[in-house]
XYZ file of C-alpha atoms in Angstrom:
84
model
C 18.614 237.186 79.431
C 20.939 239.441 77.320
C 20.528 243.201 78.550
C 22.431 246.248 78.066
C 24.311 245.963 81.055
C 25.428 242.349 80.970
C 25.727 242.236 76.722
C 29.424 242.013 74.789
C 29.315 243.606 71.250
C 30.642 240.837 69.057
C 30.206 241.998 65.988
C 29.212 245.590 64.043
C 29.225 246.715 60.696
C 27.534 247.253 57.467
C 28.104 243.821 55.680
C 25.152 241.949 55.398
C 26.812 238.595 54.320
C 29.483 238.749 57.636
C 26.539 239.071 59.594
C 24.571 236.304 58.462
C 28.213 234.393 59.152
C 28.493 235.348 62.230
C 25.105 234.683 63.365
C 25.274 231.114 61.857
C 28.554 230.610 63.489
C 26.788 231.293 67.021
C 23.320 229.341 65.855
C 25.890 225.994 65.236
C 27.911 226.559 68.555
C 24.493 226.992 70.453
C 25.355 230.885 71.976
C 22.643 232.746 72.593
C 22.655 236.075 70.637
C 20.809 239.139 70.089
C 20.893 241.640 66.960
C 20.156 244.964 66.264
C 20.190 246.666 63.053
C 19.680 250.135 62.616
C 18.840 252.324 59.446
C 20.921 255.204 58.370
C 18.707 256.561 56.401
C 15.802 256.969 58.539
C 13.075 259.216 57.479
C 12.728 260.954 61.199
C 13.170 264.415 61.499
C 15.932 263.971 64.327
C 17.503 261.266 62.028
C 19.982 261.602 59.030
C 18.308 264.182 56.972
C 17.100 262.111 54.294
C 13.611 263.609 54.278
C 15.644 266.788 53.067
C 17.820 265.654 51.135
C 17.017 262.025 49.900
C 19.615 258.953 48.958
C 20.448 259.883 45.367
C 24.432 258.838 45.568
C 24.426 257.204 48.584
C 25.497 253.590 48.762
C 22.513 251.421 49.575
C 24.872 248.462 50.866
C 26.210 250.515 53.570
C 22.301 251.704 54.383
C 22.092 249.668 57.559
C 24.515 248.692 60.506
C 24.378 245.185 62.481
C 24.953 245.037 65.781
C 25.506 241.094 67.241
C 25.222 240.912 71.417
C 26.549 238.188 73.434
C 25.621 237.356 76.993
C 29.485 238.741 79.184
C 29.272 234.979 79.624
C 29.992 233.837 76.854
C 32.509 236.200 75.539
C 34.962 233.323 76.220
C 33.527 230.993 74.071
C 32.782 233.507 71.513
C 36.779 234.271 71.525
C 37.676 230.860 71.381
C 35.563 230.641 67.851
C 38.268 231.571 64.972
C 35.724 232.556 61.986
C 34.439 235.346 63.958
């Protein structure tokens, strides 16, 4: 089981496309994996504001953030994989 307290961050960012590398790369080299990806412009009142202000100007493609875990584990084998 992948937790907080025993996960390695291998991968964040805002590129869609390097994500869906990434997690391929870890699908073909059978590493378990979790994601997160989290919404910058959230409509909650403690969020980003967007319910004030809306997203006229703002770049849609950098609109969300993936996150890619790794069991501490595996950060080994995830190293020893160049295309990440």
């Amino acid at each position: 089981m992948i937790g907080f307290w025993n996960r390695h961050e291998v991968y964040v960012g805002t590129s869609l496309d390097q994500y869906q590398r990434v997690c391929d790369t870890l699908e073909k080299s059978r590493i378990k994996y979790k994601t997160r990806v989290v919404n910058r412009n959230n409509a909650n009142v403690m969020g980003s504001g967007r319910a004030r202000t809306g997203t006229a100007g703002q770049r849609l493609d950098l609109a969300y953030t993936y996150y890619i875990y790794v069991h501490q584990q595996d950060k080994e084998k995830v190293s020893s994989i160049t295309t990440i």
